[in-house]
């Protein structure tokens, strides 16, 4: 078994254990230590597009997560928002670094509909964010969790598209980690919504 397969098997086992126990006091993190600082090797236009779209997606998510940290009522919700926030901020820096290393821009087109054919997802609308900003208490938490579940589901779909269409090994491994971690986060949030 190759080292990559061994690591993947450990990550899958961890995901099963985490989702099986549904302990929302232990938020899932998205990028384990050891993610490459440089995305060496060949890459294609889809790798670039994925990173650009994911940076935009996560920057928007960071705005939601700040609201979750500041306005969450339950400690579990505040802790989850804080853990995801730290991880996704680091991911944005890492992805920006990869693009810079490839002499590519860190941002692409803001027209998310133009990316629909290659995995681009609709961005969370300003109207939804405004409603979140204006909500409070239990109403805020329900809106926050539901919006973040949808947001993270979009990240899973984008990562799945990259695994099929991308070329760079480092970016593909990163997409696998995104898929796994966001799936874990969604499971944790579903527990919080039902609780």
PDB file of C-alpha atoms in Angstrom:
ATOM      1  CA  UNK A   1       0.000   0.000   0.000  1.00  0.00           C
ATOM      2  CA  UNK A   2       1.469   3.351  -0.958  1.00  0.00           C
ATOM      3  CA  UNK A   3       1.988   6.085   1.616  1.00  0.00           C
ATOM      4  CA  UNK A   4      -0.795   8.208   0.061  1.00  0.00           C
ATOM      5  CA  UNK A   5      -3.260   5.330   0.260  1.00  0.00           C
ATOM      6  CA  UNK A   6      -2.244   4.676   3.864  1.00  0.00           C
ATOM      7  CA  UNK A   7      -2.846   8.337   4.764  1.00  0.00           C
ATOM      8  CA  UNK A   8      -6.160   8.292   2.907  1.00  0.00           C
ATOM      9  CA  UNK A   9      -7.218   5.156   4.798  1.00  0.00           C
ATOM     10  CA  UNK A  10      -6.390   6.824   8.129  1.00  0.00           C
ATOM     11  CA  UNK A  11      -8.364   9.941   7.149  1.00  0.00           C
ATOM     12  CA  UNK A  12     -11.384   7.868   6.116  1.00  0.00           C
ATOM     13  CA  UNK A  13     -11.208   5.897   9.373  1.00  0.00           C
ATOM     14  CA  UNK A  14     -11.034   9.158  11.328  1.00  0.00           C
ATOM     15  CA  UNK A  15     -14.052  10.480   9.438  1.00  0.00           C
ATOM     16  CA  UNK A  16     -16.057   7.371  10.243  1.00  0.00           C
ATOM     17  CA  UNK A  17     -15.138   7.608  13.915  1.00  0.00           C
ATOM     18  CA  UNK A  18     -15.907  11.330  14.092  1.00  0.00           C
ATOM     19  CA  UNK A  19     -19.256  11.072  12.350  1.00  0.00           C
ATOM     20  CA  UNK A  20     -20.132   7.934  14.262  1.00  0.00           C
ATOM     21  CA  UNK A  21     -19.679   9.546  17.658  1.00  0.00           C
ATOM     22  CA  UNK A  22     -21.165  12.901  16.599  1.00  0.00           C
ATOM     23  CA  UNK A  23     -19.280  14.783  19.303  1.00  0.00           C
ATOM     24  CA  UNK A  24     -19.923  18.398  18.404  1.00  0.00           C
ATOM     25  CA  UNK A  25     -17.493  19.522  21.085  1.00  0.00           C
ATOM     26  CA  UNK A  26     -14.629  18.275  18.897  1.00  0.00           C
ATOM     27  CA  UNK A  27     -14.922  20.294  15.646  1.00  0.00           C
ATOM     28  CA  UNK A  28     -13.433  18.727  12.538  1.00  0.00           C
ATOM     29  CA  UNK A  29     -10.524  20.600  11.037  1.00  0.00           C
ATOM     30  CA  UNK A  30     -10.080  20.832   7.290  1.00  0.00           C
ATOM     31  CA  UNK A  31      -6.360  20.674   6.647  1.00  0.00           C
ATOM     32  CA  UNK A  32      -4.182  18.367   8.701  1.00  0.00           C
ATOM     33  CA  UNK A  33      -0.585  19.420   9.239  1.00  0.00           C
ATOM     34  CA  UNK A  34       1.689  18.409   6.397  1.00  0.00           C
ATOM     35  CA  UNK A  35      -0.179  19.960   3.469  1.00  0.00           C
ATOM     36  CA  UNK A  36       2.480  20.947   0.953  1.00  0.00           C
ATOM     37  CA  UNK A  37       3.526  24.595   0.957  1.00  0.00           C
ATOM     38  CA  UNK A  38       4.272  24.385  -2.768  1.00  0.00           C
ATOM     39  CA  UNK A  39       2.084  22.627  -5.336  1.00  0.00           C
ATOM     40  CA  UNK A  40       4.929  21.223  -7.421  1.00  0.00           C
ATOM     41  CA  UNK A  41       4.426  19.272 -10.601  1.00  0.00           C
ATOM     42  CA  UNK A  42       2.238  19.912 -13.617  1.00  0.00           C
ATOM     43  CA  UNK A  43      -1.093  21.650 -13.295  1.00  0.00           C
ATOM     44  CA  UNK A  44      -3.893  22.479 -15.695  1.00  0.00           C
ATOM     45  CA  UNK A  45      -6.409  25.292 -16.136  1.00  0.00           C
ATOM     46  CA  UNK A  46      -8.933  23.456 -13.968  1.00  0.00           C
ATOM     47  CA  UNK A  47      -6.509  23.363 -11.028  1.00  0.00           C
ATOM     48  CA  UNK A  48      -6.152  27.150 -11.340  1.00  0.00           C
ATOM     49  CA  UNK A  49      -9.896  27.680 -11.677  1.00  0.00           C
ATOM     50  CA  UNK A  50     -10.660  25.452  -8.696  1.00  0.00           C
ATOM     51  CA  UNK A  51      -8.241  27.309  -6.434  1.00  0.00           C
ATOM     52  CA  UNK A  52      -9.546  30.704  -7.567  1.00  0.00           C
ATOM     53  CA  UNK A  53     -13.175  29.658  -7.015  1.00  0.00           C
ATOM     54  CA  UNK A  54     -12.404  28.034  -3.664  1.00  0.00           C
ATOM     55  CA  UNK A  55     -10.587  31.160  -2.433  1.00  0.00           C
ATOM     56  CA  UNK A  56     -13.648  33.285  -3.268  1.00  0.00           C
ATOM     57  CA  UNK A  57     -15.962  30.702  -1.742  1.00  0.00           C
ATOM     58  CA  UNK A  58     -13.981  30.517   1.490  1.00  0.00           C
ATOM     59  CA  UNK A  59     -13.592  34.272   1.824  1.00  0.00           C
ATOM     60  CA  UNK A  60     -17.358  34.496   1.788  1.00  0.00           C
ATOM     61  CA  UNK A  61     -17.515  31.654   4.297  1.00  0.00           C
ATOM     62  CA  UNK A  62     -15.122  33.533   6.580  1.00  0.00           C
ATOM     63  CA  UNK A  63     -17.652  36.364   6.764  1.00  0.00           C
ATOM     64  CA  UNK A  64     -20.355  33.911   7.853  1.00  0.00           C
ATOM     65  CA  UNK A  65     -18.020  32.246  10.351  1.00  0.00           C
ATOM     66  CA  UNK A  66     -17.172  35.573  11.991  1.00  0.00           C
ATOM     67  CA  UNK A  67     -20.887  36.113  12.514  1.00  0.00           C
ATOM     68  CA  UNK A  68     -21.154  32.605  13.988  1.00  0.00           C
ATOM     69  CA  UNK A  69     -18.335  33.307  16.453  1.00  0.00           C
ATOM     70  CA  UNK A  70     -19.769  36.701  17.425  1.00  0.00           C
ATOM     71  CA  UNK A  71     -23.503  35.932  17.508  1.00  0.00           C
ATOM     72  CA  UNK A  72     -23.770  32.231  18.288  1.00  0.00           C
ATOM     73  CA  UNK A  73     -25.783  31.365  21.379  1.00  0.00           C
ATOM     74  CA  UNK A  74     -24.613  27.837  22.115  1.00  0.00           C
ATOM     75  CA  UNK A  75     -20.964  27.215  22.940  1.00  0.00           C
ATOM     76  CA  UNK A  76     -20.892  24.310  20.454  1.00  0.00           C
ATOM     77  CA  UNK A  77     -21.896  26.638  17.608  1.00  0.00           C
ATOM     78  CA  UNK A  78     -19.354  29.307  18.586  1.00  0.00           C
ATOM     79  CA  UNK A  79     -16.577  26.693  18.913  1.00  0.00           C
ATOM     80  CA  UNK A  80     -17.407  25.090  15.576  1.00  0.00           C
ATOM     81  CA  UNK A  81     -17.454  28.472  13.807  1.00  0.00           C
ATOM     82  CA  UNK A  82     -14.118  29.376  15.392  1.00  0.00           C
ATOM     83  CA  UNK A  83     -12.449  26.093  14.425  1.00  0.00           C
ATOM     84  CA  UNK A  84     -13.661  26.260  10.830  1.00  0.00           C
ATOM     85  CA  UNK A  85     -12.647  29.930  10.613  1.00  0.00           C
ATOM     86  CA  UNK A  86      -9.034  29.244  11.633  1.00  0.00           C
ATOM     87  CA  UNK A  87      -8.741  26.340   9.195  1.00  0.00           C
ATOM     88  CA  UNK A  88     -10.289  28.111   6.226  1.00  0.00           C
ATOM     89  CA  UNK A  89      -8.205  31.264   6.721  1.00  0.00           C
ATOM     90  CA  UNK A  90      -5.078  29.061   6.596  1.00  0.00           C
ATOM     91  CA  UNK A  91      -6.421  27.308   3.497  1.00  0.00           C
ATOM     92  CA  UNK A  92      -6.982  30.618   1.697  1.00  0.00           C
ATOM     93  CA  UNK A  93      -3.366  31.586   2.397  1.00  0.00           C
ATOM     94  CA  UNK A  94      -2.134  28.189   1.205  1.00  0.00           C
ATOM     95  CA  UNK A  95      -4.175  28.268  -2.024  1.00  0.00           C
ATOM     96  CA  UNK A  96      -3.091  31.844  -2.748  1.00  0.00           C
ATOM     97  CA  UNK A  97       0.520  30.743  -2.306  1.00  0.00           C
ATOM     98  CA  UNK A  98       0.094  27.895  -4.771  1.00  0.00           C
ATOM     99  CA  UNK A  99      -1.378  30.235  -7.370  1.00  0.00           C
ATOM    100  CA  UNK A 100       1.401  32.765  -6.817  1.00  0.00           C
ATOM    101  CA  UNK A 101       3.926  29.958  -7.270  1.00  0.00           C
ATOM    102  CA  UNK A 102       2.314  29.216 -10.626  1.00  0.00           C
ATOM    103  CA  UNK A 103       2.311  32.924 -11.591  1.00  0.00           C
ATOM    104  CA  UNK A 104      -1.500  32.924 -11.558  1.00  0.00           C
ATOM    105  CA  UNK A 105      -3.933  35.427 -10.062  1.00  0.00           C
ATOM    106  CA  UNK A 106      -5.512  34.480  -6.732  1.00  0.00           C
ATOM    107  CA  UNK A 107      -8.916  35.653  -7.912  1.00  0.00           C
ATOM    108  CA  UNK A 108     -10.862  34.766 -11.013  1.00  0.00           C
ATOM    109  CA  UNK A 109     -14.153  35.946 -12.417  1.00  0.00           C
ATOM    110  CA  UNK A 110     -16.773  37.018  -9.879  1.00  0.00           C
ATOM    111  CA  UNK A 111     -19.481  35.683 -12.202  1.00  0.00           C
ATOM    112  CA  UNK A 112     -20.179  32.340 -10.523  1.00  0.00           C
ATOM    113  CA  UNK A 113     -22.763  31.394 -13.171  1.00  0.00           C
ATOM    114  CA  UNK A 114     -19.999  31.444 -15.791  1.00  0.00           C
ATOM    115  CA  UNK A 115     -18.356  28.550 -13.931  1.00  0.00           C
ATOM    116  CA  UNK A 116     -21.447  26.332 -13.748  1.00  0.00           C
ATOM    117  CA  UNK A 117     -20.224  23.999 -16.490  1.00  0.00           C
ATOM    118  CA  UNK A 118     -17.069  23.156 -14.564  1.00  0.00           C
ATOM    119  CA  UNK A 119     -18.243  22.858 -11.001  1.00  0.00           C
ATOM    120  CA  UNK A 120     -18.809  26.489 -10.042  1.00  0.00           C
ATOM    121  CA  UNK A 121     -21.487  26.830  -7.406  1.00  0.00           C
ATOM    122  CA  UNK A 122     -23.829  29.682  -6.792  1.00  0.00           C
ATOM    123  CA  UNK A 123     -22.412  32.025  -4.191  1.00  0.00           C
ATOM    124  CA  UNK A 124     -24.303  32.732  -1.012  1.00  0.00           C
ATOM    125  CA  UNK A 125     -26.269  35.848  -1.872  1.00  0.00           C
ATOM    126  CA  UNK A 126     -25.928  39.226  -0.203  1.00  0.00           C
ATOM    127  CA  UNK A 127     -29.610  38.972   0.718  1.00  0.00           C
ATOM    128  CA  UNK A 128     -28.914  35.782   2.689  1.00  0.00           C
ATOM    129  CA  UNK A 129     -25.918  37.355   4.407  1.00  0.00           C
ATOM    130  CA  UNK A 130     -27.950  40.460   5.286  1.00  0.00           C
ATOM    131  CA  UNK A 131     -30.666  38.262   6.819  1.00  0.00           C
ATOM    132  CA  UNK A 132     -27.975  36.498   8.832  1.00  0.00           C
ATOM    133  CA  UNK A 133     -26.484  39.794  10.026  1.00  0.00           C
ATOM    134  CA  UNK A 134     -29.924  40.992  11.150  1.00  0.00           C
ATOM    135  CA  UNK A 135     -30.931  37.789  12.950  1.00  0.00           C
ATOM    136  CA  UNK A 136     -30.291  37.094  16.611  1.00  0.00           C
ATOM    137  CA  UNK A 137     -30.608  34.363  19.210  1.00  0.00           C
ATOM    138  CA  UNK A 138     -31.962  30.968  18.216  1.00  0.00           C
ATOM    139  CA  UNK A 139     -33.198  32.387  14.887  1.00  0.00           C
ATOM    140  CA  UNK A 140     -29.635  33.453  14.048  1.00  0.00           C
ATOM    141  CA  UNK A 141     -28.214  30.047  14.933  1.00  0.00           C
ATOM    142  CA  UNK A 142     -30.728  28.184  12.777  1.00  0.00           C
ATOM    143  CA  UNK A 143     -30.132  30.504   9.805  1.00  0.00           C
ATOM    144  CA  UNK A 144     -26.358  30.337  10.335  1.00  0.00           C
ATOM    145  CA  UNK A 145     -26.211  26.550  10.530  1.00  0.00           C
ATOM    146  CA  UNK A 146     -28.479  26.000   7.533  1.00  0.00           C
ATOM    147  CA  UNK A 147     -26.612  28.543   5.410  1.00  0.00           C
ATOM    148  CA  UNK A 148     -23.229  27.107   6.395  1.00  0.00           C
ATOM    149  CA  UNK A 149     -24.398  23.550   5.680  1.00  0.00           C
ATOM    150  CA  UNK A 150     -25.341  24.605   2.139  1.00  0.00           C
ATOM    151  CA  UNK A 151     -22.104  26.553   1.777  1.00  0.00           C
ATOM    152  CA  UNK A 152     -19.956  23.590   2.840  1.00  0.00           C
ATOM    153  CA  UNK A 153     -21.960  21.253   0.599  1.00  0.00           C
ATOM    154  CA  UNK A 154     -20.984  23.479  -2.335  1.00  0.00           C
ATOM    155  CA  UNK A 155     -17.333  23.084  -1.312  1.00  0.00           C
ATOM    156  CA  UNK A 156     -17.751  19.289  -1.360  1.00  0.00           C
ATOM    157  CA  UNK A 157     -19.158  19.445  -4.879  1.00  0.00           C
ATOM    158  CA  UNK A 158     -16.339  21.703  -6.066  1.00  0.00           C
ATOM    159  CA  UNK A 159     -13.756  19.338  -4.569  1.00  0.00           C
ATOM    160  CA  UNK A 160     -15.361  16.344  -6.282  1.00  0.00           C
ATOM    161  CA  UNK A 161     -15.191  18.154  -9.632  1.00  0.00           C
ATOM    162  CA  UNK A 162     -11.499  18.940  -9.097  1.00  0.00           C
ATOM    163  CA  UNK A 163     -10.663  15.299  -8.368  1.00  0.00           C
ATOM    164  CA  UNK A 164     -12.102  14.415 -11.782  1.00  0.00           C
ATOM    165  CA  UNK A 165     -10.788  17.339 -13.825  1.00  0.00           C
ATOM    166  CA  UNK A 166      -7.637  18.564 -12.087  1.00  0.00           C
ATOM    167  CA  UNK A 167      -4.079  17.483 -12.789  1.00  0.00           C
ATOM    168  CA  UNK A 168      -1.846  18.640  -9.926  1.00  0.00           C
ATOM    169  CA  UNK A 169      -1.302  15.923  -7.320  1.00  0.00           C
ATOM    170  CA  UNK A 170      -1.041  18.329  -4.367  1.00  0.00           C
ATOM    171  CA  UNK A 171      -4.251  20.135  -5.313  1.00  0.00           C
ATOM    172  CA  UNK A 172      -6.057  16.832  -5.809  1.00  0.00           C
ATOM    173  CA  UNK A 173      -4.986  15.660  -2.341  1.00  0.00           C
ATOM    174  CA  UNK A 174      -6.139  19.009  -0.944  1.00  0.00           C
ATOM    175  CA  UNK A 175      -9.535  18.572  -2.666  1.00  0.00           C
ATOM    176  CA  UNK A 176      -9.878  15.148  -1.029  1.00  0.00           C
ATOM    177  CA  UNK A 177      -9.211  16.730   2.368  1.00  0.00           C
ATOM    178  CA  UNK A 178     -11.790  19.439   1.667  1.00  0.00           C
ATOM    179  CA  UNK A 179     -14.371  16.827   0.711  1.00  0.00           C
ATOM    180  CA  UNK A 180     -13.709  14.813   3.870  1.00  0.00           C
ATOM    181  CA  UNK A 181     -13.566  17.736   6.302  1.00  0.00           C
ATOM    182  CA  UNK A 182     -16.616  19.553   4.927  1.00  0.00           C
ATOM    183  CA  UNK A 183     -18.604  16.330   5.045  1.00  0.00           C
ATOM    184  CA  UNK A 184     -17.630  15.968   8.718  1.00  0.00           C
ATOM    185  CA  UNK A 185     -18.586  19.578   9.403  1.00  0.00           C
ATOM    186  CA  UNK A 186     -21.973  19.086   7.752  1.00  0.00           C
ATOM    187  CA  UNK A 187     -22.605  16.035   9.938  1.00  0.00           C
ATOM    188  CA  UNK A 188     -21.717  18.035  13.058  1.00  0.00           C
ATOM    189  CA  UNK A 189     -23.991  20.907  12.017  1.00  0.00           C
ATOM    190  CA  UNK A 190     -26.884  18.558  11.303  1.00  0.00           C
ATOM    191  CA  UNK A 191     -26.558  17.325  14.902  1.00  0.00           C
ATOM    192  CA  UNK A 192     -26.603  20.934  16.110  1.00  0.00           C
ATOM    193  CA  UNK A 193     -29.664  21.760  13.968  1.00  0.00           C
ATOM    194  CA  UNK A 194     -31.562  18.769  15.344  1.00  0.00           C
ATOM    195  CA  UNK A 195     -30.479  19.504  18.924  1.00  0.00           C
TER     196      UNK A 195
END
